[in-house]
């Protein structure tokens, strides 16, 4: 496509001979051409996407653009010998997609070995056997590999490959695995025997995600025991009732396990207790009651997901022992199962649980060593914070997503150990006023670094709260520039009193970088301004 937006007619043979004129064009979107043009583009240094098409193709299928420069190529319905031109373009080909090329032979893909920069390849299942013996060594394989299960045995020489996505016949779009050093693999809609090829890749498989493989049987996970470097495993789409988790006990380095879509009652969770290296576990909410007494001793983080949640949000790791738990999109009664796990819950994060009621937080009183609590996604106007007064070890509390003025923070003033509170989203003056006189509060955060607090509060309300909480010394604020300036001015003009040592109080006000540059010159009179760093 040219700068003026016109699509060049590059299917004409005459254009092939004049291809050098494309050097001067700013080809930001790419170039759609026929297979004959491939060998004539060596001087098009700014070209980012090339789509050679055969005579039967009417619409180009653009390749995925390689974000770090280089050239992405999509071959559609071209003759097999078109591939031989790729190494002669004078450009580093980083991504190659091949569609509907029916005349491939045993040596058709051999030219790929002369493309040392190739980092991403998409081929159809019929072409996969041809890759055997034609594997390339990528210089910096930061992207990935999309192939079907048949390719598994042919990749032993691809030592720089970092992501592999074998797909079944019904899969139209690859679901890339997360990158976790060495080789990450995502199996989608493949047959169970595909798993057996993983140990034969000649590579250390660190992360494995298995999606929609319904024919798993009792021994289907046995090949994982031949992947001694496996650290992360995901079984998604529901665990079949015929599968056994026992082989996981022999995956000595397995540290993270996600069981998505539910585990049937016929599948025992007892093997989890013998996974000695397991540190992170993610399960569906319906499976949580079955984990009573079934958690491995070394487990540090537990994620529990509702039916609408597709990706786990792992809780922060509590650094001094105990269990960290995150609940995502679950019903309120899920909280009641935490005390039955037989583990000390020290950190709890609750996301998007809109059906919390006045008594929903009562089960937290059965977790006497709860130290850190997050309620995210908005605090329902029906909830009561009174049960928190009976959590004697609670130190950190985060209420994210807004606190309606119908919810009183007054119970927090009766939490004996609470000294750090974060409020983000809408925080009206009435909510701040209800926190007045909180005796142990040392640090108050309004907003967070990701997004500002909605300016439902005023500088006057913030100042009243600071004056009434005599131990408060650290104030973190993310709001509009006008509100930030107003808070600083109000605090400087207020009589903040004296601290417990009889010295005049100093408030350390931390704000994001942009606001810090505006306010740093205005500090003084008991207020010091700092840049809020994550």
Coordinates of C-alpha atoms in Angstrom, one line a residue:
X1 CA 0.0 0.0 0.0
X2 CA 1.4 3.4 -1.0
X3 CA 1.4 6.6 1.1
X4 CA -1.7 7.9 -0.7
X5 CA -3.6 4.8 0.3
X6 CA -3.8 3.2 -3.1
X7 CA -3.3 -0.6 -3.5
X8 CA -0.6 -1.1 -6.2
X9 CA -1.4 -3.6 -8.9
X10 CA 1.5 -5.8 -8.3
X11 CA 0.0 -8.8 -10.0
X12 CA 1.2 -7.6 -13.3
X13 CA 4.4 -9.0 -14.6
X14 CA 5.8 -5.6 -15.5
X15 CA 5.7 -4.6 -11.8
X16 CA 8.0 -7.4 -11.0
X17 CA 10.8 -5.8 -13.0
X18 CA 10.2 -2.4 -11.5
X19 CA 10.1 -3.6 -7.9
X20 CA 13.1 -1.5 -7.0
X21 CA 11.0 1.6 -7.2
X22 CA 9.2 0.4 -4.0
X23 CA 12.4 1.3 -2.0
X24 CA 11.2 4.9 -1.7
X25 CA 7.7 4.0 -0.3
X26 CA 6.8 4.0 3.4
X27 CA 5.3 0.6 3.4
X28 CA 3.8 0.7 6.9
X29 CA 1.0 -1.9 6.3
X30 CA 2.7 -4.2 4.0
X31 CA 2.7 -5.4 0.4
X32 CA 0.3 -7.8 -1.3
X33 CA 1.9 -9.4 -4.3
X34 CA 2.0 -12.7 -6.3
X35 CA 4.5 -15.4 -5.7
X36 CA 6.6 -14.1 -8.7
X37 CA 7.5 -10.9 -6.9
X38 CA 9.3 -12.6 -4.0
X39 CA 12.7 -12.7 -5.5
X40 CA 12.6 -9.0 -6.5
X41 CA 12.1 -7.3 -3.1
X42 CA 15.7 -7.4 -1.7
X43 CA 15.9 -3.5 -1.8
X44 CA 12.6 -2.9 0.0
X45 CA 14.2 -2.3 3.4
X46 CA 11.1 -0.7 5.1
X47 CA 8.7 -3.5 4.1
X48 CA 7.2 -5.2 7.2
X49 CA 4.6 -7.5 5.7
X50 CA 4.7 -9.5 2.5
X51 CA 1.8 -11.6 1.2
X52 CA 2.6 -13.5 -2.0
X53 CA -0.6 -15.2 -3.3
X54 CA -1.4 -17.7 -6.0
X55 CA -3.7 -17.1 -9.0
X56 CA -6.8 -18.4 -7.2
X57 CA -6.5 -16.1 -4.1
X58 CA -8.8 -13.1 -4.2
X59 CA -8.1 -11.6 -0.7
X60 CA -4.7 -11.5 1.1
X61 CA -4.4 -13.0 4.5
X62 CA -1.9 -10.7 6.2
X63 CA 0.7 -12.3 8.4
X64 CA 1.1 -11.4 12.1
X65 CA 3.3 -8.3 12.2
X66 CA 6.6 -8.9 14.0
X67 CA 6.8 -6.2 16.6
X68 CA 10.6 -5.7 16.6
X69 CA 11.1 -5.1 12.9
X70 CA 12.0 -7.7 10.3
X71 CA 9.7 -9.1 7.7
X72 CA 6.5 -11.2 8.1
X73 CA 5.5 -13.3 5.2
X74 CA 2.2 -15.1 4.3
X75 CA 2.2 -17.5 1.4
X76 CA -1.3 -18.3 0.1
X77 CA -1.9 -20.9 -2.6
X78 CA 1.5 -20.5 -4.2
X79 CA 3.7 -23.2 -5.7
X80 CA 6.1 -25.0 -3.4
X81 CA 9.1 -23.6 -5.0
X82 CA 8.1 -20.1 -3.9
X83 CA 9.5 -20.9 -0.5
X84 CA 13.0 -21.1 -2.0
X85 CA 12.9 -17.4 -2.7
X86 CA 12.6 -16.4 1.0
X87 CA 16.3 -16.7 1.8
X88 CA 17.1 -14.6 -1.3
X89 CA 15.1 -11.5 -0.3
X90 CA 18.0 -10.0 1.4
X91 CA 15.8 -9.5 4.5
X92 CA 15.5 -11.3 7.7
X93 CA 12.2 -13.3 7.6
X94 CA 11.0 -13.5 11.2
X95 CA 7.5 -14.8 10.8
X96 CA 6.2 -17.2 8.1
X97 CA 2.6 -18.4 7.5
X98 CA 1.9 -21.0 4.8
X99 CA -1.7 -21.5 3.6
X100 CA -3.1 -23.9 0.9
X101 CA 0.1 -24.9 -0.8
X102 CA -0.8 -28.4 -2.0
X103 CA 2.2 -29.4 -4.1
X104 CA 4.8 -29.7 -1.3
X105 CA 7.3 -32.5 -1.5
X106 CA 9.8 -34.0 0.9
X107 CA 12.3 -31.1 0.2
X108 CA 9.9 -28.2 -0.1
X109 CA 10.6 -26.8 3.4
X110 CA 14.4 -27.4 3.3
X111 CA 14.9 -23.7 2.3
X112 CA 13.7 -22.7 5.7
X113 CA 17.1 -23.8 7.1
X114 CA 18.5 -20.8 5.2
X115 CA 16.3 -18.4 7.1
X116 CA 18.3 -18.0 10.3
X117 CA 16.0 -15.3 11.7
X118 CA 12.8 -17.3 11.5
X119 CA 11.1 -17.2 14.9
X120 CA 7.5 -17.9 14.1
X121 CA 6.0 -20.5 11.8
X122 CA 2.4 -21.4 11.0
X123 CA 1.7 -24.4 8.8
X124 CA -1.2 -26.7 8.1
X125 CA -1.2 -30.2 9.5
X126 CA -0.6 -31.7 6.0
X127 CA 2.8 -30.0 5.8
X128 CA 4.1 -30.9 9.2
X129 CA 5.8 -34.2 8.4
X130 CA 7.9 -32.2 5.8
X131 CA 9.5 -30.3 8.6
X132 CA 11.3 -33.3 9.9
X133 CA 15.0 -32.8 9.3
X134 CA 14.4 -29.2 8.2
X135 CA 14.4 -27.5 11.7
X136 CA 16.1 -24.2 11.9
X137 CA 18.0 -22.5 14.7
X138 CA 16.5 -19.1 15.5
X139 CA 18.8 -16.3 16.6
X140 CA 16.4 -14.9 19.2
X141 CA 13.2 -16.9 19.3
X142 CA 11.2 -14.5 21.4
X143 CA 8.0 -15.2 19.5
X144 CA 6.6 -18.7 19.0
X145 CA 5.8 -21.8 17.0
X146 CA 2.3 -22.8 15.8
X147 CA 2.0 -26.4 14.7
X148 CA -0.2 -29.5 15.1
X149 CA 0.7 -32.5 17.3
X150 CA 2.5 -34.2 14.5
X151 CA 5.4 -31.8 14.7
X152 CA 6.4 -32.7 18.2
X153 CA 8.9 -35.4 17.2
X154 CA 10.6 -33.1 14.6
X155 CA 11.7 -30.2 16.8
X156 CA 14.7 -31.6 18.7
X157 CA 17.1 -29.3 16.8
X158 CA 15.1 -26.0 17.5
X159 CA 17.2 -25.1 20.5
X160 CA 16.2 -21.5 20.6
X161 CA 12.4 -22.1 20.3
X162 CA 10.6 -20.7 23.4
X163 CA 6.9 -21.3 22.7
X164 CA 5.3 -24.3 20.9
X165 CA 1.6 -24.5 20.2
X166 CA 0.5 -27.9 18.7
X167 CA -3.2 -27.7 17.7
X168 CA -5.8 -30.2 16.7
X169 CA -7.7 -30.2 13.5
X170 CA -10.7 -28.2 14.8
X171 CA -8.5 -25.4 16.2
X172 CA -8.4 -22.3 14.0
X173 CA -6.5 -19.9 16.2
X174 CA -3.5 -20.8 18.4
X175 CA -3.6 -20.0 22.1
X176 CA -0.1 -19.1 22.9
X177 CA 1.3 -20.4 26.2
X178 CA 2.9 -18.0 28.6
X179 CA 6.6 -17.7 28.3
X180 CA 8.5 -19.3 31.2
X181 CA 12.1 -19.7 30.1
X182 CA 13.3 -22.6 28.0
X183 CA 10.3 -24.2 26.3
X184 CA 6.6 -23.4 26.9
X185 CA 4.0 -25.7 25.3
X186 CA 0.2 -25.2 24.7
X187 CA -1.7 -28.3 23.5
X188 CA -5.1 -27.4 22.0
X189 CA -7.7 -30.0 21.0
X190 CA -5.1 -32.7 20.4
X191 CA -5.4 -36.4 21.2
X192 CA -4.0 -37.6 24.5
X193 CA -1.1 -39.4 22.9
X194 CA 0.3 -36.1 21.8
X195 CA 1.6 -35.6 25.3
X196 CA 3.9 -38.6 24.9
X197 CA 6.0 -36.6 22.3
X198 CA 7.0 -33.9 24.8
X199 CA 9.8 -35.9 26.4
X200 CA 11.2 -36.6 23.0
X201 CA 11.7 -33.0 21.9
X202 CA 15.2 -32.9 23.3
X203 CA 14.2 -29.7 25.1
X204 CA 13.3 -28.9 28.7
X205 CA 9.6 -28.3 28.9
X206 CA 9.1 -25.8 31.7
X207 CA 5.4 -24.9 31.2
X208 CA 2.6 -27.0 29.7
X209 CA -1.0 -25.9 29.1
X210 CA -3.5 -28.5 27.9
X211 CA -6.8 -27.3 26.5
X212 CA -9.9 -29.3 25.5
X213 CA -8.4 -32.8 25.4
X214 CA -11.4 -34.9 26.4
X215 CA -9.9 -38.3 25.7
X216 CA -7.4 -38.2 28.6
X217 CA -7.4 -41.5 30.5
X218 CA -5.9 -42.9 33.7
X219 CA -2.4 -43.1 32.2
X220 CA -2.5 -40.0 29.9
X221 CA -0.4 -37.9 32.3
X222 CA 2.2 -40.5 32.8
X223 CA 4.5 -39.1 30.1
X224 CA 4.9 -35.9 32.1
X225 CA 7.1 -37.9 34.5
X226 CA 9.6 -37.9 31.7
X227 CA 9.7 -34.1 31.7
X228 CA 11.8 -33.6 34.8
X229 CA 12.0 -29.8 34.3
X230 CA 8.2 -29.3 34.2
X231 CA 7.3 -26.4 36.6
X232 CA 3.9 -25.1 35.5
X233 CA 0.9 -27.2 34.4
X234 CA -2.6 -26.2 33.3
X235 CA -5.4 -28.7 32.6
X236 CA -8.3 -26.6 31.1
X237 CA -11.7 -27.4 29.7
X238 CA -12.6 -29.7 32.6
X239 CA -10.7 -32.7 33.9
X240 CA -12.2 -35.9 32.4
X241 CA -13.6 -38.4 34.9
X242 CA -11.2 -41.1 33.7
X243 CA -8.0 -39.2 34.4
X244 CA -5.6 -39.8 37.3
X245 CA -3.5 -37.1 38.9
X246 CA -1.2 -39.7 40.5
X247 CA 1.6 -39.2 37.9
X248 CA 2.0 -35.6 39.1
X249 CA 3.4 -36.9 42.4
X250 CA 6.5 -38.0 40.3
X251 CA 6.9 -34.6 38.7
X252 CA 9.4 -33.5 41.3
X253 CA 9.8 -29.9 40.1
X254 CA 6.2 -29.2 39.5
X255 CA 5.5 -25.9 41.4
X256 CA 2.3 -24.6 39.8
X257 CA -0.9 -26.4 38.9
X258 CA -4.2 -25.1 37.4
X259 CA -7.2 -27.3 37.2
X260 CA -9.8 -25.4 35.2
X261 CA -13.4 -26.4 34.5
X262 CA -14.0 -28.6 37.5
X263 CA -12.7 -31.9 38.7
X264 CA -15.3 -34.8 38.8
X265 CA -15.9 -36.6 42.1
X266 CA -14.5 -39.7 40.5
X267 CA -11.1 -38.1 40.2
X268 CA -9.2 -38.2 43.5
X269 CA -7.4 -35.1 44.7
X270 CA -5.4 -37.0 47.2
X271 CA -2.3 -37.2 45.0
X272 CA -2.0 -33.4 45.5
X273 CA -0.9 -34.0 49.1
X274 CA 2.1 -35.9 47.7
X275 CA 3.2 -33.2 45.3
X276 CA 5.9 -32.0 47.6
X277 CA 7.1 -29.2 45.4
X278 CA 3.7 -27.7 44.6
X279 CA 3.6 -24.0 45.7
X280 CA 0.7 -22.7 43.6
X281 CA -2.7 -24.3 43.0
X282 CA -5.7 -22.9 41.1
X283 CA -9.1 -24.7 41.2
X284 CA -12.7 -24.0 40.5
X285 CA -14.9 -22.9 43.3
X286 CA -17.0 -26.1 43.2
X287 CA -13.8 -28.1 44.0
X288 CA -12.8 -26.0 47.0
X289 CA -14.8 -28.1 49.6
X290 CA -13.0 -31.2 48.3
X291 CA -9.6 -29.7 49.2
X292 CA -10.2 -30.1 52.9
X293 CA -7.2 -31.9 54.2
X294 CA -5.9 -32.3 50.6
X295 CA -3.5 -29.4 50.3
X296 CA 0.2 -30.1 50.0
X297 CA 2.3 -29.0 52.9
X298 CA 4.4 -26.6 50.9
X299 CA 1.6 -24.8 49.2
X300 CA 2.0 -21.1 49.4
X301 CA -0.7 -19.7 47.1
X302 CA -4.2 -20.9 46.3
X303 CA -6.5 -19.4 43.6
X304 CA -10.2 -20.2 43.6
X305 CA -12.2 -19.2 40.5
X306 CA -15.9 -18.8 39.7
X307 CA -17.5 -20.2 36.5
X308 CA -17.0 -17.0 34.5
X309 CA -13.3 -16.6 35.2
X310 CA -10.9 -18.0 32.6
X311 CA -7.5 -16.9 33.9
X312 CA -6.2 -17.2 37.5
X313 CA -5.2 -14.1 39.3
X314 CA -2.6 -15.3 41.8
X315 CA -2.5 -13.7 45.2
X316 CA 0.6 -12.0 46.4
X317 CA 2.9 -14.3 48.3
X318 CA 2.9 -13.8 52.1
X319 CA 6.7 -13.8 52.9
X320 CA 6.5 -15.2 56.5
X321 CA 4.7 -18.5 56.0
X322 CA 1.1 -19.4 55.9
X323 CA -1.3 -19.5 52.9
X324 CA -2.2 -16.7 50.5
X325 CA -5.6 -17.1 48.8
X326 CA -7.3 -15.3 46.0
X327 CA -11.1 -15.7 45.3
X328 CA -12.3 -14.6 41.8
X329 CA -15.9 -14.3 40.9
X330 CA -17.1 -16.8 43.5
X331 CA -20.3 -16.7 45.5
X332 CA -20.1 -15.3 49.0
X333 CA -20.5 -18.7 50.7
X334 CA -17.1 -19.7 49.3
X335 CA -15.5 -17.7 52.0
X336 CA -16.8 -20.1 54.6
X337 CA -14.7 -22.9 53.3
X338 CA -11.4 -21.2 54.0
X339 CA -11.3 -22.1 57.7
X340 CA -11.8 -25.8 56.8
X341 CA -8.7 -26.1 54.6
X342 CA -6.5 -27.0 57.6
X343 CA -4.0 -24.2 56.8
X344 CA -3.3 -20.8 58.3
X345 CA -4.7 -18.2 55.9
X346 CA -2.5 -15.0 56.2
X347 CA -3.4 -13.1 53.1
X348 CA -6.8 -13.1 51.3
X349 CA -7.8 -11.3 48.1
X350 CA -11.4 -11.3 47.0
X351 CA -12.2 -10.1 43.4
X352 CA -15.6 -9.4 41.9
X353 CA -18.0 -11.0 44.4
X354 CA -21.0 -8.8 44.2
X355 CA -23.3 -10.9 46.4
X356 CA -21.6 -10.1 49.7
X357 CA -24.1 -9.3 52.4
X358 CA -24.0 -8.1 56.0
X359 CA -22.7 -11.4 57.3
X360 CA -20.6 -12.5 54.4
X361 CA -17.3 -11.6 56.1
X362 CA -18.2 -13.4 59.3
X363 CA -16.2 -16.5 58.4
X364 CA -13.0 -14.4 58.4
X365 CA -13.2 -14.4 62.2
X366 CA -12.4 -18.2 61.9
X367 CA -9.1 -17.2 60.3
X368 CA -7.5 -15.6 63.4
X369 CA -4.1 -15.0 61.8
X370 CA -5.4 -13.1 58.8
X371 CA -2.9 -10.4 58.2
X372 CA -3.8 -8.8 54.8
X373 CA -7.2 -8.5 53.2
X374 CA -8.3 -7.1 49.8
X375 CA -11.9 -6.6 48.6
X376 CA -11.7 -5.6 45.0
X377 CA -14.3 -4.9 42.3
X378 CA -16.3 -2.5 44.5
X379 CA -17.7 -2.9 48.0
X380 CA -21.4 -3.8 47.8
X381 CA -23.7 -1.5 49.7
X382 CA -25.0 -4.5 51.7
X383 CA -21.8 -5.5 53.2
X384 CA -20.8 -5.0 56.9
X385 CA -17.2 -4.6 57.9
X386 CA -18.0 -5.3 61.6
X387 CA -16.6 -8.8 61.5
X388 CA -13.1 -7.4 60.9
X389 CA -13.0 -6.0 64.4
X390 CA -12.7 -9.7 65.5
X391 CA -9.6 -10.3 63.2
X392 CA -6.9 -9.4 65.8
X393 CA -4.0 -9.9 63.4
X394 CA -5.4 -7.8 60.5
X395 CA -2.8 -5.1 59.5
X396 CA -3.4 -4.4 55.8
X397 CA -6.8 -3.7 54.3
X398 CA -7.5 -2.7 50.7
X399 CA -11.0 -1.7 49.5
X400 CA -10.8 -1.3 45.7
X401 CA -13.3 -0.3 43.1
X402 CA -15.3 2.2 45.2
X403 CA -16.9 2.4 48.6
X404 CA -20.6 3.6 48.6
X405 CA -21.5 6.1 51.3
X406 CA -24.0 3.6 52.7
X407 CA -21.0 1.5 53.9
X408 CA -19.5 2.8 57.2
X409 CA -15.8 2.4 57.9
X410 CA -16.4 3.0 61.6
X411 CA -15.8 -0.7 62.5
X412 CA -12.2 -0.2 61.2
X413 CA -11.6 2.2 64.1
X414 CA -12.1 -0.8 66.4
X415 CA -9.6 -3.1 64.6
X416 CA -6.7 -3.2 67.1
X417 CA -3.8 -3.9 64.7
X418 CA -5.0 -2.2 61.6
X419 CA -2.4 0.4 60.5
X420 CA -2.5 0.4 56.7
X421 CA -5.7 1.2 54.6
X422 CA -6.0 1.6 50.9
X423 CA -9.2 3.0 49.3
X424 CA -9.6 3.3 45.6
X425 CA -12.4 4.1 43.2
X426 CA -15.2 6.4 44.4
X427 CA -14.5 7.5 48.0
X428 CA -17.0 10.1 49.1
X429 CA -16.5 12.4 52.1
X430 CA -19.0 10.5 54.2
X431 CA -16.8 7.4 53.9
X432 CA -13.7 9.2 55.0
X433 CA -15.5 10.9 57.9
X434 CA -16.6 7.5 59.1
X435 CA -12.9 6.5 59.5
X436 CA -12.3 9.5 61.8
X437 CA -10.1 8.8 64.8
X438 CA -8.8 5.4 63.7
X439 CA -6.2 5.0 66.5
X440 CA -3.6 2.8 64.9
X441 CA -3.7 4.1 61.3
X442 CA -0.2 5.0 60.1
X443 CA -0.6 4.9 56.3
X444 CA -3.6 5.9 54.2
X445 CA -3.7 5.4 50.4
X446 CA -6.4 7.0 48.2
X447 CA -6.3 5.7 44.7
X448 CA -3.5 3.5 43.3
X449 CA -0.7 3.8 40.8
X450 CA -2.7 2.1 38.0
X451 CA -5.6 4.6 38.2
X452 CA -6.5 7.7 40.1
X453 CA -9.2 7.7 42.8
X454 CA -12.4 9.2 41.7
X455 CA -12.6 12.7 43.1
X456 CA -15.6 12.0 45.2
X457 CA -13.7 13.3 48.3
X458 CA -12.6 16.8 49.0
X459 CA -9.4 18.2 50.4
X460 CA -11.3 19.3 53.5
X461 CA -12.4 15.7 54.2
X462 CA -8.8 14.4 53.8
X463 CA -7.6 17.1 56.2
X464 CA -10.2 16.3 58.8
X465 CA -9.2 12.6 58.7
X466 CA -5.5 13.3 58.9
X467 CA -6.0 15.6 61.9
X468 CA -8.2 13.0 63.7
X469 CA -5.9 10.0 63.2
X470 CA -3.0 11.1 65.4
X471 CA -0.6 8.3 64.3
X472 CA -1.1 8.9 60.6
X473 CA 2.1 10.0 58.9
X474 CA 2.1 8.6 55.4
X475 CA -0.5 9.7 52.9
X476 CA -0.4 8.2 49.3
X477 CA -2.6 10.2 46.9
X478 CA -3.5 9.6 43.2
X479 CA -6.1 12.1 42.1
X480 CA -6.5 15.0 39.8
X481 CA -3.9 17.8 39.9
X482 CA -6.4 20.2 41.3
X483 CA -7.4 17.9 44.1
X484 CA -3.8 17.1 44.9
X485 CA -2.8 20.8 45.1
X486 CA -5.9 21.5 47.3
X487 CA -5.0 18.7 49.7
X488 CA -1.4 19.9 50.0
X489 CA -2.6 23.5 50.7
X490 CA -5.2 22.4 53.2
X491 CA -2.7 20.2 55.1
X492 CA -0.1 23.0 55.3
X493 CA -2.7 25.4 56.6
X494 CA -4.1 23.0 59.2
X495 CA -3.0 22.5 62.8
X496 CA -1.8 18.9 62.6
X497 CA -0.9 18.8 66.3
X498 CA 2.0 16.8 67.8
X499 CA 3.1 13.2 67.6
X500 CA 3.5 10.8 70.5
X501 CA 7.0 12.2 71.2
X502 CA 5.6 15.7 71.5
X503 CA 7.1 16.9 68.3
X504 CA 5.1 18.7 65.6
X505 CA 3.6 16.2 63.2
X506 CA 5.0 15.7 59.7
X507 CA 2.9 14.3 56.9
X508 CA 4.8 12.5 54.1
X509 CA 2.7 13.0 51.0
X510 CA 3.5 10.6 48.1
X511 CA 2.0 11.3 44.7
X512 CA 2.7 10.0 41.1
X513 CA 5.6 11.4 39.2
X514 CA 3.7 13.9 37.1
X515 CA 1.9 15.4 40.1
X516 CA 5.1 15.3 42.1
X517 CA 6.9 17.6 39.7
X518 CA 4.1 20.1 40.2
X519 CA 4.0 19.9 44.0
X520 CA 7.6 19.3 45.2
X521 CA 8.4 23.0 45.2
X522 CA 5.3 23.7 47.4
X523 CA 6.1 21.4 50.3
X524 CA 6.7 22.8 53.8
X525 CA 4.8 23.6 57.0
X526 CA 4.7 20.0 58.2
X527 CA 4.2 18.4 54.8
X528 CA 6.9 16.8 52.7
X529 CA 6.2 15.6 49.2
X530 CA 7.6 12.5 47.6
X531 CA 7.3 10.7 44.3
X532 CA 5.2 7.6 44.6
X533 CA 7.2 4.7 43.3
X534 CA 5.9 1.2 42.9

